[in-house]
XYZ file of N, CA and C in Angstrom:
795
model
N -61.133 -224.085 -86.588
C -60.527 -224.683 -87.675
C -60.866 -223.983 -88.917
N -62.044 -223.644 -89.001
C -62.768 -222.923 -90.222
C -62.055 -221.622 -90.298
N -61.843 -220.940 -89.241
C -61.431 -219.549 -89.238
C -59.865 -219.462 -89.639
N -59.212 -220.540 -89.154
C -57.844 -220.624 -89.328
C -57.533 -220.896 -90.883
N -58.400 -221.785 -91.507
C -58.358 -222.106 -92.906
C -58.674 -220.781 -93.667
N -59.698 -220.140 -93.366
C -59.989 -218.739 -94.041
C -58.865 -217.903 -93.917
N -58.253 -217.749 -92.827
C -57.060 -216.862 -92.808
C -55.981 -217.266 -93.604
N -55.704 -218.577 -93.562
C -54.544 -219.005 -94.439
C -54.902 -218.795 -95.882
N -56.116 -218.924 -96.279
C -56.474 -218.774 -97.740
C -56.331 -217.348 -98.104
N -56.727 -216.422 -97.065
C -56.605 -215.094 -97.470
C -55.160 -214.637 -97.594
N -54.147 -215.157 -96.633
C -52.831 -214.802 -96.751
C -52.197 -215.337 -98.147
N -52.686 -216.493 -98.552
C -52.264 -217.092 -99.914
C -52.721 -216.190 -101.026
N -53.981 -215.648 -100.888
C -54.382 -214.859 -101.985
C -53.636 -213.533 -102.031
N -53.365 -212.875 -100.912
C -52.617 -211.710 -100.995
C -51.126 -211.886 -101.267
N -50.613 -212.950 -100.827
C -49.253 -213.334 -101.406
C -49.183 -213.480 -102.890
N -50.166 -214.183 -103.318
C -50.244 -214.545 -104.837
C -50.376 -213.152 -105.615
N -51.175 -212.162 -105.180
C -51.301 -210.881 -105.766
C -50.038 -210.213 -105.665
N -49.350 -210.154 -104.622
C -48.166 -209.453 -104.408
C -47.139 -209.951 -105.242
N -47.020 -211.283 -105.315
C -46.117 -211.758 -106.196
C -46.387 -211.501 -107.633
N -47.607 -211.234 -108.042
C -47.867 -210.870 -109.350
C -47.370 -209.603 -109.672
N -47.639 -208.626 -108.679
C -47.243 -207.145 -108.856
C -45.642 -207.056 -108.925
N -44.981 -208.034 -108.232
C -43.445 -208.004 -108.311
C -43.050 -208.405 -109.712
N -43.852 -209.536 -110.217
C -43.476 -210.038 -111.549
C -43.742 -208.842 -112.610
N -44.914 -208.230 -112.472
C -45.175 -207.190 -113.417
C -44.172 -206.021 -113.407
N -43.683 -205.715 -112.069
C -42.735 -204.673 -112.033
C -41.310 -205.064 -112.744
N -40.956 -206.334 -112.399
C -39.858 -206.814 -112.986
C -39.819 -206.928 -114.497
N -40.909 -207.291 -115.062
C -40.947 -207.198 -116.562
C -41.155 -205.953 -117.131
N -41.836 -204.897 -116.415
C -41.881 -203.521 -116.880
C -40.518 -202.901 -116.937
N -39.709 -203.300 -115.938
C -38.361 -202.686 -115.905
C -37.515 -203.230 -116.975
N -37.725 -204.419 -117.405
C -36.953 -205.022 -118.672
C -37.234 -204.398 -119.755
N -38.714 -204.052 -119.956
C -39.100 -203.451 -121.193
C -38.587 -202.140 -121.307
N -38.483 -201.318 -120.183
C -37.923 -200.025 -120.274
C -36.446 -199.933 -120.304
N -35.859 -201.010 -119.983
C -34.232 -201.062 -120.062
C -33.816 -201.429 -121.319
N -34.651 -202.010 -122.152
C -34.143 -202.542 -123.382
C -34.908 -201.914 -124.562
N -34.831 -200.648 -124.741
C -35.686 -200.011 -125.829
C -35.084 -200.378 -127.214
N -33.889 -200.641 -127.251
C -33.236 -200.916 -128.555
C -33.927 -202.201 -129.201
N -34.309 -203.227 -128.363
C -34.755 -204.477 -128.730
C -36.381 -204.481 -129.061
N -37.022 -203.656 -128.108
C -38.547 -203.788 -128.101
C -39.102 -202.424 -128.576
N -38.287 -201.440 -128.660
C -39.019 -200.084 -129.143
C -39.708 -199.412 -127.935
N -40.387 -198.370 -128.250
C -40.971 -197.593 -127.229
C -42.334 -198.219 -126.943
N -42.419 -199.117 -125.996
C -43.681 -199.717 -125.579
C -43.918 -199.666 -124.094
N -45.196 -199.842 -123.823
C -45.618 -199.705 -122.357
C -45.123 -200.947 -121.722
N -45.004 -200.855 -120.336
C -44.751 -202.111 -119.537
C -45.763 -203.169 -119.749
N -47.025 -202.619 -119.802
C -48.037 -203.764 -119.978
C -47.880 -204.432 -121.262
N -47.533 -203.751 -122.418
C -47.351 -204.255 -123.647
C -46.128 -205.271 -123.553
N -45.062 -204.986 -122.846
C -43.884 -205.703 -122.780
C -44.330 -207.143 -122.006
N -45.094 -206.915 -121.037
C -45.537 -208.222 -120.343
C -46.243 -209.093 -121.303
N -47.076 -208.545 -122.161
C -47.869 -209.355 -123.074
C -46.965 -210.029 -124.133
N -45.918 -209.221 -124.503
C -44.987 -209.847 -125.440
C -44.139 -211.076 -124.970
N -43.875 -210.719 -123.489
C -43.211 -211.928 -122.954
C -44.023 -213.154 -122.839
N -45.367 -212.952 -122.619
C -46.276 -213.964 -122.387
C -46.385 -214.781 -123.671
N -46.331 -214.128 -124.742
C -46.469 -214.824 -125.964
C -45.217 -215.509 -126.478
N -44.022 -215.157 -125.826
C -42.801 -215.660 -125.982
C -42.635 -216.976 -125.180
N -43.734 -217.606 -124.807
C -43.794 -218.902 -124.029
C -43.108 -218.713 -122.630
N -43.019 -217.533 -122.065
C -42.547 -217.489 -120.678
C -43.529 -217.753 -119.649
N -44.817 -218.128 -120.024
C -45.801 -218.220 -119.093
C -46.665 -217.038 -118.875
N -47.840 -217.180 -118.309
C -48.536 -215.913 -117.894
C -48.123 -215.230 -116.862
N -48.119 -213.820 -117.030
C -47.727 -212.946 -115.989
C -48.922 -212.380 -115.360
N -49.316 -212.762 -114.091
C -50.592 -212.466 -113.508
C -50.424 -211.109 -112.828
N -50.835 -210.118 -113.443
C -50.772 -208.664 -112.711
C -52.131 -208.343 -112.203
N -52.165 -207.425 -111.298
C -53.565 -207.010 -110.835
C -54.265 -206.099 -111.774
N -55.345 -206.529 -112.327
C -56.010 -205.848 -113.473
C -56.358 -204.378 -113.223
N -56.584 -203.874 -111.984
C -56.751 -202.460 -111.928
C -55.587 -201.668 -112.037
N -54.407 -202.135 -111.568
C -53.084 -201.600 -111.618
C -52.782 -201.556 -113.066
N -52.953 -202.703 -113.809
C -52.476 -202.738 -115.211
C -53.051 -201.677 -116.200
N -54.436 -201.564 -115.802
C -55.294 -200.618 -116.611
C -54.834 -199.258 -116.404
N -54.174 -198.899 -115.394
C -54.056 -197.425 -115.144
C -52.616 -197.013 -115.733
N -51.819 -198.058 -116.199
C -50.461 -197.763 -116.564
C -50.607 -197.159 -118.037
N -49.957 -196.042 -118.252
C -50.112 -195.449 -119.577
C -48.911 -194.827 -119.939
N -48.437 -194.985 -121.178
C -47.227 -194.238 -121.760
C -47.666 -193.572 -123.129
N -46.821 -192.489 -123.423
C -47.174 -191.871 -124.621
C -46.791 -192.946 -125.874
N -47.550 -192.758 -127.019
C -47.273 -193.634 -128.080
C -45.891 -193.309 -128.691
N -45.237 -194.340 -129.382
C -44.062 -194.016 -130.033
C -44.166 -193.135 -131.199
N -43.086 -192.687 -131.648
C -42.926 -191.749 -132.792
C -43.565 -192.266 -133.980
N -44.605 -191.681 -134.644
C -45.051 -192.151 -135.869
C -44.020 -192.164 -137.051
N -44.221 -193.070 -138.032
C -43.252 -193.106 -139.062
C -43.479 -191.817 -139.950
N -42.274 -191.358 -140.305
C -42.206 -190.162 -141.058
C -41.952 -190.561 -142.558
N -43.006 -190.681 -143.350
C -42.911 -191.154 -144.671
C -41.948 -190.160 -145.539
N -42.161 -188.935 -145.291
C -41.273 -187.981 -146.081
C -39.751 -188.090 -145.848
N -39.480 -188.518 -144.654
C -38.039 -188.662 -144.307
C -37.615 -190.048 -145.027
N -38.482 -191.071 -144.942
C -38.182 -192.248 -145.450
C -37.867 -192.239 -147.046
N -38.801 -191.532 -147.552
C -38.606 -191.341 -149.133
C -37.283 -190.572 -149.387
N -37.034 -189.441 -148.563
C -35.878 -188.882 -148.789
C -34.500 -189.698 -148.591
N -34.522 -190.572 -147.606
C -33.417 -191.545 -147.442
C -33.301 -192.435 -148.695
N -34.508 -193.010 -149.223
C -34.406 -193.839 -150.242
C -34.068 -193.196 -151.510
N -34.451 -191.896 -151.830
C -34.048 -191.067 -152.931
C -32.480 -190.907 -152.905
N -31.967 -190.607 -151.720
C -30.434 -190.449 -151.530
C -29.773 -191.818 -151.913
N -30.353 -192.812 -151.307
C -29.748 -194.187 -151.600
C -29.730 -194.443 -152.978
N -30.713 -194.204 -153.777
C -30.831 -194.627 -155.215
C -29.796 -193.749 -155.893
N -29.649 -192.446 -155.537
C -28.715 -191.667 -156.184
C -27.291 -192.189 -156.050
N -26.986 -192.581 -154.818
C -25.622 -193.103 -154.532
C -25.482 -194.388 -155.370
N -26.552 -195.320 -155.412
C -26.346 -196.452 -156.152
C -26.158 -196.246 -157.631
N -26.737 -195.364 -158.059
C -26.542 -194.989 -159.537
C -25.200 -194.459 -159.892
N -24.615 -193.910 -158.887
C -23.233 -193.219 -159.106
C -22.128 -194.311 -158.758
N -22.286 -195.098 -157.746
C -21.165 -195.957 -157.320
C -21.447 -197.432 -157.338
N -22.635 -197.733 -157.584
C -23.113 -199.216 -157.602
C -23.246 -199.777 -155.966
N -23.526 -201.031 -155.929
C -23.925 -201.602 -154.679
C -22.573 -201.705 -153.791
N -21.549 -201.993 -154.330
C -20.261 -202.072 -153.651
C -19.790 -200.831 -153.130
N -20.146 -199.722 -153.675
C -19.820 -198.452 -153.065
C -20.691 -197.764 -152.294
N -21.820 -198.479 -152.108
C -23.083 -197.916 -151.205
C -22.554 -198.126 -149.763
N -22.606 -197.142 -148.783
C -22.306 -197.331 -147.461
C -23.460 -196.533 -146.849
N -23.656 -197.059 -145.611
C -24.568 -196.338 -144.667
C -24.166 -195.074 -144.300
N -22.880 -194.864 -144.098
C -22.262 -193.517 -143.806
C -22.532 -192.626 -144.873
N -22.333 -192.978 -146.102
C -22.693 -192.106 -147.215
C -24.059 -191.621 -147.193
N -25.037 -192.545 -146.932
C -26.374 -192.087 -146.917
C -26.661 -191.274 -145.755
N -26.152 -191.447 -144.581
C -26.227 -190.715 -143.363
C -25.818 -189.313 -143.710
N -24.552 -189.174 -144.284
C -24.179 -187.798 -144.547
C -24.947 -186.934 -145.464
N -25.452 -187.717 -146.569
C -26.072 -186.981 -147.594
C -27.566 -186.656 -147.215
N -28.067 -187.668 -146.487
C -29.593 -187.473 -146.138
C -29.673 -186.683 -144.816
N -28.627 -186.482 -144.088
C -28.667 -185.838 -142.785
C -29.631 -186.487 -141.823
N -29.303 -187.786 -141.659
C -30.105 -188.544 -140.614
C -29.014 -189.381 -139.844
N -29.520 -189.924 -138.736
C -28.603 -190.827 -137.982
C -28.519 -192.340 -138.597
N -27.663 -193.082 -138.217
C -27.634 -194.424 -138.511
C -28.866 -195.145 -137.835
N -29.161 -194.769 -136.502
C -30.460 -195.385 -135.941
C -31.683 -195.221 -136.702
N -31.757 -194.028 -137.433
C -32.970 -193.859 -138.255
C -32.989 -194.910 -139.368
N -31.847 -195.156 -139.947
C -31.899 -195.941 -141.123
C -32.055 -197.415 -140.643
N -31.282 -197.911 -139.612
C -31.487 -199.274 -139.046
C -32.740 -199.538 -138.559
N -33.462 -198.590 -138.124
C -34.792 -198.895 -137.555
C -35.748 -199.283 -138.694
N -35.473 -198.828 -139.906
C -36.347 -199.049 -141.107
C -35.877 -200.278 -141.914
N -34.473 -200.404 -141.999
C -33.975 -201.268 -142.967
C -32.828 -202.048 -142.311
N -32.923 -203.207 -141.910
C -31.918 -203.987 -141.079
C -30.550 -204.205 -141.738
N -30.640 -204.268 -143.075
C -29.317 -204.601 -143.841
C -29.317 -203.694 -144.845
N -27.963 -203.637 -145.543
C -27.716 -202.733 -146.664
C -28.546 -203.359 -147.882
N -28.792 -204.719 -147.925
C -29.459 -205.258 -149.015
C -30.855 -204.738 -149.073
N -31.506 -204.738 -147.738
C -32.893 -204.334 -147.775
C -33.032 -202.762 -148.086
N -32.051 -202.017 -147.764
C -32.025 -200.502 -148.056
C -32.050 -200.356 -149.635
N -30.974 -201.086 -150.184
C -30.790 -200.974 -151.604
C -32.118 -201.450 -152.456
N -32.691 -202.498 -152.116
C -33.893 -202.924 -152.819
C -35.053 -201.982 -152.582
N -35.193 -201.525 -151.329
C -36.152 -200.539 -151.025
C -36.015 -199.271 -151.832
N -34.729 -198.810 -152.081
C -34.515 -197.678 -153.046
C -34.769 -198.047 -154.370
N -34.420 -199.232 -154.898
C -34.881 -199.619 -156.214
C -36.319 -199.622 -156.419
N -37.123 -199.958 -155.462
C -38.530 -199.980 -155.540
C -39.117 -198.629 -155.602
N -38.352 -197.459 -155.364
C -38.902 -196.254 -155.742
C -39.019 -195.968 -157.117
N -38.334 -196.686 -157.848
C -38.515 -196.402 -159.423
C -39.911 -196.748 -159.848
N -40.492 -196.110 -160.758
C -41.915 -196.331 -161.038
C -42.063 -197.779 -161.742
N -43.390 -198.249 -161.504
C -43.783 -199.545 -162.149
C -44.280 -199.122 -163.517
N -44.158 -200.175 -164.527
C -44.826 -200.008 -165.827
C -46.330 -200.199 -165.619
N -47.118 -199.250 -166.034
C -48.653 -199.497 -165.972
C -49.233 -198.825 -167.237
N -49.821 -199.783 -167.911
C -50.332 -199.305 -169.190
C -51.864 -199.526 -169.272
N -52.569 -198.751 -170.041
C -54.089 -198.997 -170.315
C -54.039 -199.905 -171.610
N -54.877 -200.993 -171.525
C -54.929 -201.856 -172.653
C -55.687 -201.138 -173.808
N -55.163 -201.495 -175.096
C -55.596 -200.918 -176.399
C -56.550 -201.921 -177.003
N -56.750 -203.125 -176.181
C -57.603 -204.210 -176.836
C -56.846 -204.979 -177.925
N -55.576 -204.747 -178.112
C -54.760 -205.255 -179.079
C -53.367 -205.635 -178.569
N -53.024 -206.905 -178.591
C -51.738 -207.136 -177.945
C -50.436 -206.438 -178.614
N -50.410 -206.307 -179.796
C -49.320 -205.722 -180.418
C -49.170 -204.248 -179.935
N -50.392 -203.425 -179.952
C -50.233 -202.154 -179.449
C -49.836 -202.158 -177.921
N -50.344 -203.037 -177.201
C -50.165 -203.137 -175.702
C -48.527 -203.228 -175.522
N -48.036 -204.258 -176.314
C -46.536 -204.435 -176.155
C -45.786 -203.268 -176.396
N -46.197 -202.409 -177.528
C -45.491 -201.244 -177.786
C -45.599 -200.208 -176.810
N -46.807 -200.043 -176.177
C -47.024 -199.124 -175.097
C -46.192 -199.578 -173.817
N -46.046 -200.862 -173.578
C -45.248 -201.434 -172.581
C -43.634 -200.972 -172.738
N -43.281 -201.162 -174.004
C -41.938 -200.968 -174.187
C -41.667 -199.475 -174.268
N -42.453 -198.617 -174.793
C -42.298 -197.197 -174.776
C -42.157 -196.684 -173.316
N -43.022 -197.153 -172.421
C -42.977 -196.746 -171.083
C -41.584 -197.072 -170.469
N -41.241 -198.338 -170.622
C -39.895 -198.744 -170.171
C -38.732 -197.804 -170.788
N -38.767 -197.489 -171.920
C -37.881 -196.633 -172.642
C -37.814 -195.264 -171.843
N -38.936 -194.786 -171.641
C -39.113 -193.500 -170.962
C -38.417 -193.502 -169.574
N -38.533 -194.639 -168.861
C -37.942 -194.817 -167.471
C -36.461 -194.969 -167.671
N -35.993 -195.652 -168.750
C -34.567 -195.684 -168.928
C -34.009 -194.347 -169.169
N -34.716 -193.471 -169.742
C -34.248 -192.113 -170.087
C -34.341 -190.997 -168.937
N -35.412 -191.301 -168.032
C -35.670 -190.277 -167.140
C -35.244 -190.669 -165.805
N -34.999 -191.850 -165.396
C -34.630 -192.397 -164.142
C -33.266 -193.110 -164.088
N -32.758 -193.317 -162.833
C -31.638 -194.182 -162.683
C -31.577 -195.576 -163.056
N -32.756 -196.059 -163.499
C -32.990 -197.501 -163.735
C -31.864 -198.122 -164.484
N -31.297 -197.465 -165.497
C -30.369 -198.119 -166.376
C -29.038 -198.343 -165.669
N -28.749 -197.590 -164.512
C -27.572 -197.770 -163.955
C -27.716 -198.633 -162.640
N -28.884 -198.431 -162.110
C -28.962 -199.229 -160.714
C -29.343 -200.594 -160.900
N -30.216 -200.933 -161.956
C -30.592 -202.406 -162.185
C -29.419 -203.259 -162.492
N -28.455 -202.790 -163.448
C -27.255 -203.730 -163.615
C -26.364 -203.827 -162.579
N -26.177 -202.679 -161.629
C -25.517 -202.865 -160.502
C -25.971 -203.866 -159.435
N -27.280 -203.855 -159.297
C -27.892 -204.839 -158.464
C -27.922 -206.185 -158.961
N -28.036 -206.481 -160.199
C -27.991 -207.753 -160.794
C -26.586 -208.306 -160.731
N -25.604 -207.540 -161.043
C -24.162 -207.886 -160.789
C -23.853 -208.382 -159.370
N -24.252 -207.584 -158.409
C -23.895 -208.021 -157.085
C -24.734 -209.225 -156.523
N -25.966 -209.429 -157.107
C -26.706 -210.473 -156.761
C -26.156 -211.824 -157.166
N -25.214 -211.804 -158.174
C -24.572 -213.196 -158.660
C -23.842 -213.719 -157.532
N -23.348 -212.870 -156.543
C -22.537 -213.546 -155.472
C -22.995 -213.149 -154.035
N -24.187 -212.672 -154.041
C -24.848 -212.112 -152.773
C -26.134 -212.714 -152.663
N -26.276 -213.837 -151.980
C -27.543 -214.508 -151.911
C -28.787 -213.740 -151.221
N -28.367 -212.973 -150.140
C -29.244 -212.232 -149.543
C -29.989 -211.197 -150.436
N -29.065 -210.407 -151.352
C -29.632 -209.425 -152.161
C -30.376 -210.200 -153.282
N -29.876 -211.232 -153.855
C -30.493 -212.032 -154.884
C -31.866 -212.427 -154.419
N -32.069 -212.917 -153.314
C -33.531 -213.337 -152.894
C -34.259 -211.989 -152.808
N -33.880 -210.880 -152.277
C -34.685 -209.641 -152.082
C -34.930 -209.118 -153.580
N -34.074 -209.235 -154.508
C -34.174 -208.546 -155.784
C -35.117 -209.521 -156.493
N -35.092 -210.847 -156.254
C -36.068 -211.798 -156.989
C -37.470 -211.420 -156.766
N -37.726 -211.212 -155.343
C -38.968 -210.775 -154.945
C -39.600 -209.709 -155.545
N -38.781 -208.541 -155.510
C -39.283 -207.320 -156.238
C -39.535 -207.358 -157.780
N -38.472 -208.070 -158.372
C -38.638 -208.180 -159.847
C -39.806 -209.069 -160.203
N -40.141 -210.110 -159.329
C -41.474 -210.856 -159.695
C -42.707 -209.879 -159.483
N -42.661 -209.073 -158.523
C -43.889 -208.140 -158.339
C -43.959 -207.161 -159.645
N -42.728 -206.821 -159.938
C -42.795 -205.709 -161.071
C -43.073 -206.396 -162.449
N -42.929 -207.726 -162.554
C -43.365 -208.300 -163.805
C -44.782 -208.547 -163.931
N -45.574 -208.254 -162.858
C -47.092 -208.586 -162.885
C -47.734 -208.006 -163.850
N -47.482 -206.590 -164.240
C -48.170 -205.807 -165.162
C -47.989 -206.517 -166.563
N -46.889 -206.951 -166.985
C -46.658 -207.543 -168.267
C -47.339 -208.887 -168.373
N -47.282 -209.726 -167.276
C -47.926 -211.040 -167.329
C -49.488 -210.754 -167.364
N -50.073 -209.750 -166.788
C -51.432 -209.554 -166.682
C -51.835 -209.118 -168.225
N -50.978 -208.405 -168.972
C -51.154 -207.917 -170.297
C -51.226 -209.126 -171.195
N -50.473 -210.172 -171.084
C -50.730 -211.535 -171.647
C -51.826 -212.177 -171.385
N -52.250 -212.205 -170.146
C -53.512 -212.913 -169.683
C -54.741 -212.266 -170.519
N -54.717 -210.966 -170.509
C -55.719 -210.317 -171.153
C -55.887 -210.712 -172.737
N -54.667 -210.889 -173.223
C -54.652 -211.189 -174.689
C -55.210 -212.719 -174.918
N -54.824 -213.483 -173.997
C -55.381 -214.774 -173.979
C -56.927 -214.920 -173.874
N -57.404 -214.093 -172.845
C -58.884 -214.027 -172.781
C -59.537 -213.533 -173.901
N -58.943 -212.517 -174.768
C -59.521 -212.007 -175.937
C -59.377 -212.991 -177.097
N -58.643 -214.111 -176.880
C -58.494 -214.972 -177.988
C -57.358 -214.722 -178.891
N -56.492 -213.553 -178.673
C -55.378 -213.288 -179.505
C -54.204 -214.275 -179.398
N -54.125 -215.023 -178.274
C -53.105 -215.985 -178.034
C -53.875 -217.235 -177.613
N -53.226 -218.431 -177.916
C -53.784 -219.744 -177.643
C -54.087 -219.817 -176.073
N -54.966 -220.468 -175.652
C -55.407 -220.846 -174.302
C -54.154 -221.385 -173.533
N -53.347 -222.168 -174.087
C -52.322 -222.880 -173.447
C -51.097 -222.034 -173.367
N -51.051 -220.785 -173.798
C -49.787 -219.961 -173.680
C -49.558 -219.542 -172.260
N -48.168 -219.764 -171.903
C -47.622 -219.425 -170.691
C -47.522 -217.943 -170.585
N -48.275 -217.325 -169.732
C -48.139 -215.840 -169.587
C -46.690 -215.290 -169.219
N -46.173 -216.023 -168.222
C -44.873 -215.677 -167.727
C -43.760 -215.802 -168.716
N -43.840 -216.895 -169.378
C -42.786 -217.221 -170.629
C -43.000 -216.081 -171.689
N -44.287 -215.729 -172.011
C -44.505 -214.785 -173.035
C -44.004 -213.445 -172.576
N -44.194 -213.145 -171.313
C -43.534 -211.768 -170.869
C -41.970 -211.809 -170.949
N -41.492 -212.913 -170.581
C -39.976 -213.024 -170.652
C -39.465 -212.694 -172.068
N -40.205 -213.220 -173.129
C -39.765 -213.040 -174.518
C -39.899 -211.527 -174.814
N -40.792 -210.849 -174.158
C -40.899 -209.354 -174.453
C -39.731 -208.692 -173.705
N -39.412 -208.903 -172.471
C -38.513 -208.107 -171.743
C -37.167 -208.412 -172.029
N -36.893 -209.687 -172.646
C -35.547 -209.985 -172.999
C -34.915 -208.939 -173.998
N -35.514 -208.635 -175.037
C -34.921 -207.685 -176.054
C -34.881 -206.246 -175.325
N -35.872 -205.923 -174.423
C -36.044 -204.693 -173.832
C -34.698 -204.474 -172.820
N -34.365 -205.628 -172.071
C -33.227 -205.488 -171.225
C -31.969 -205.342 -171.991
N -31.855 -206.217 -172.975
C -30.536 -206.306 -173.892
C -30.331 -204.919 -174.486
N -31.348 -204.305 -175.044
C -31.181 -202.928 -175.657
C -30.865 -201.991 -174.661
N -31.604 -202.081 -173.431
C -31.230 -200.922 -172.390
C -29.922 -201.112 -171.830
N -29.250 -202.219 -171.751
C -28.058 -202.435 -171.131
C -26.931 -201.924 -172.184
N -27.305 -202.346 -173.370
C -26.116 -202.298 -174.429
C -26.281 -201.247 -175.498
N -27.495 -200.955 -175.712
C -27.569 -199.845 -176.687
C -29.076 -199.127 -176.444
N -29.111 -198.471 -175.393
C -30.539 -197.849 -174.990
C -31.013 -196.866 -175.957
N -30.187 -196.325 -176.972
C -30.724 -195.413 -177.863
C -31.516 -196.216 -179.016
N -31.374 -197.478 -179.076
C -31.938 -198.300 -180.022
C -33.256 -199.088 -179.488
N -33.924 -198.506 -178.461
C -35.173 -199.025 -178.111
C -36.219 -198.447 -179.044
N -36.375 -198.864 -180.151
C -37.212 -198.206 -181.211
C -38.517 -198.776 -181.392
N -39.437 -198.114 -181.817
C -40.882 -198.681 -181.840
C -40.945 -199.599 -183.083
N -40.194 -199.474 -184.104
C -40.233 -200.264 -185.381
C -39.648 -201.584 -185.002
N -38.467 -201.533 -184.310
C -37.978 -202.898 -183.935
C -38.830 -203.723 -182.993
N -39.498 -203.021 -182.016
C -40.134 -203.758 -181.042
C -41.527 -204.255 -181.648
N -42.073 -203.549 -182.655
C -43.210 -203.887 -183.452
C -42.937 -205.325 -184.106
N -41.699 -205.352 -184.716
C -41.361 -206.522 -185.321
C -41.102 -207.745 -184.390
N -40.580 -207.550 -183.325
C -40.351 -208.490 -182.131
C -41.784 -208.908 -181.648
N -42.603 -208.019 -181.492
C -44.009 -208.286 -180.970
C -44.695 -209.197 -181.981
N -44.623 -208.982 -183.256
C -45.191 -209.868 -184.280
C -44.659 -211.252 -184.297
N -43.393 -211.327 -184.055
C -42.796 -212.632 -184.035
C -43.300 -213.472 -182.718
N -43.341 -212.762 -181.636
C -43.715 -213.452 -180.393
C -45.131 -214.022 -180.625
N -45.908 -213.035 -181.124
C -47.524 -213.546 -181.320
C -47.630 -214.639 -182.277
N -46.859 -214.599 -183.432
C -47.084 -215.569 -184.400
C -46.375 -216.954 -183.890
N -45.394 -216.777 -183.085
C -44.766 -217.886 -182.718
C -45.660 -218.669 -181.696
N -46.305 -218.010 -180.800
C -47.250 -218.715 -179.877
C -48.440 -219.317 -180.601
N -48.877 -218.661 -181.650
C -50.037 -219.049 -182.393
C -49.475 -220.425 -183.237
N -48.381 -220.418 -183.789
C -47.737 -221.436 -184.507
C -47.669 -222.714 -183.635
N -47.145 -222.420 -182.521
C -46.791 -223.583 -181.532
C -48.135 -224.283 -181.175
N -49.224 -223.462 -180.921
C -50.384 -224.073 -180.600
C -51.025 -224.950 -181.666
N -50.766 -224.513 -182.836
C -51.340 -225.232 -184.097
C -50.610 -226.656 -184.468
N -49.511 -226.707 -183.921
C -48.629 -227.953 -184.158
C -49.065 -229.017 -183.251
N -49.134 -230.216 -183.693
C -49.457 -231.419 -182.913
C -48.199 -231.614 -181.807
N -48.737 -231.938 -180.640
C -47.755 -232.209 -179.679
C -46.912 -233.289 -179.975
N -45.616 -233.259 -179.677
C -44.644 -234.411 -180.010
C -44.293 -235.237 -178.622
N -44.150 -236.539 -178.623
C -43.925 -237.201 -177.449
C -42.480 -236.847 -176.983
N -42.448 -236.906 -175.608
C -41.303 -236.596 -174.927
C -40.189 -237.591 -175.058
């Protein structure tokens, strides 16, 4: 009886291992048959992905799994990505978002559609990624908010004059009014781009130039409002004298607000 039981246990163990190898083989075949969905991954990696997708554990023989090797996928070509985004930015500046097509980018950048869609799943993602190629405003603090604001405005004016900013931003803002996907993407990148100006206000608060209760985001909005208005409608009038006047009004306004007693709601 004991011998029979041992033999049966051995058969069960061998059957279990064989079933595991079959399962591994099937999953490996799936991974290799669907590269568009899973990319260039090894069969072992595909099995792990399926496990984490709540399909249950795949019990493969450890020795066999360890010996399966595949060459790594193609590394990202940052130079190619930058060239695609540069071409996209140029097309956006010429024809706006409505005129931007993947076919136009493919033709001009001399890449395949697959190359583009591997990196940016939608036209909105591609457009915002191209917009993000434009430089960020970065200034060194002068230890004086008025001078910092002027440096901030002057750098923005330089970007208006030397980059496609002044044509691309209005095009994206216009499209975002009726394109919720683009609006969300653009909101995210604009929020990130505002951080330099908000940090500038926080530093002024820390130095005591503005009251402690100053809202940094609101103060930054008061600065960029005139900047955007001038850049959209009269970019030649982004002048240092005018913005020095704006800066003094903003600073004085926040100080005066803090000095006034709060009024009941």
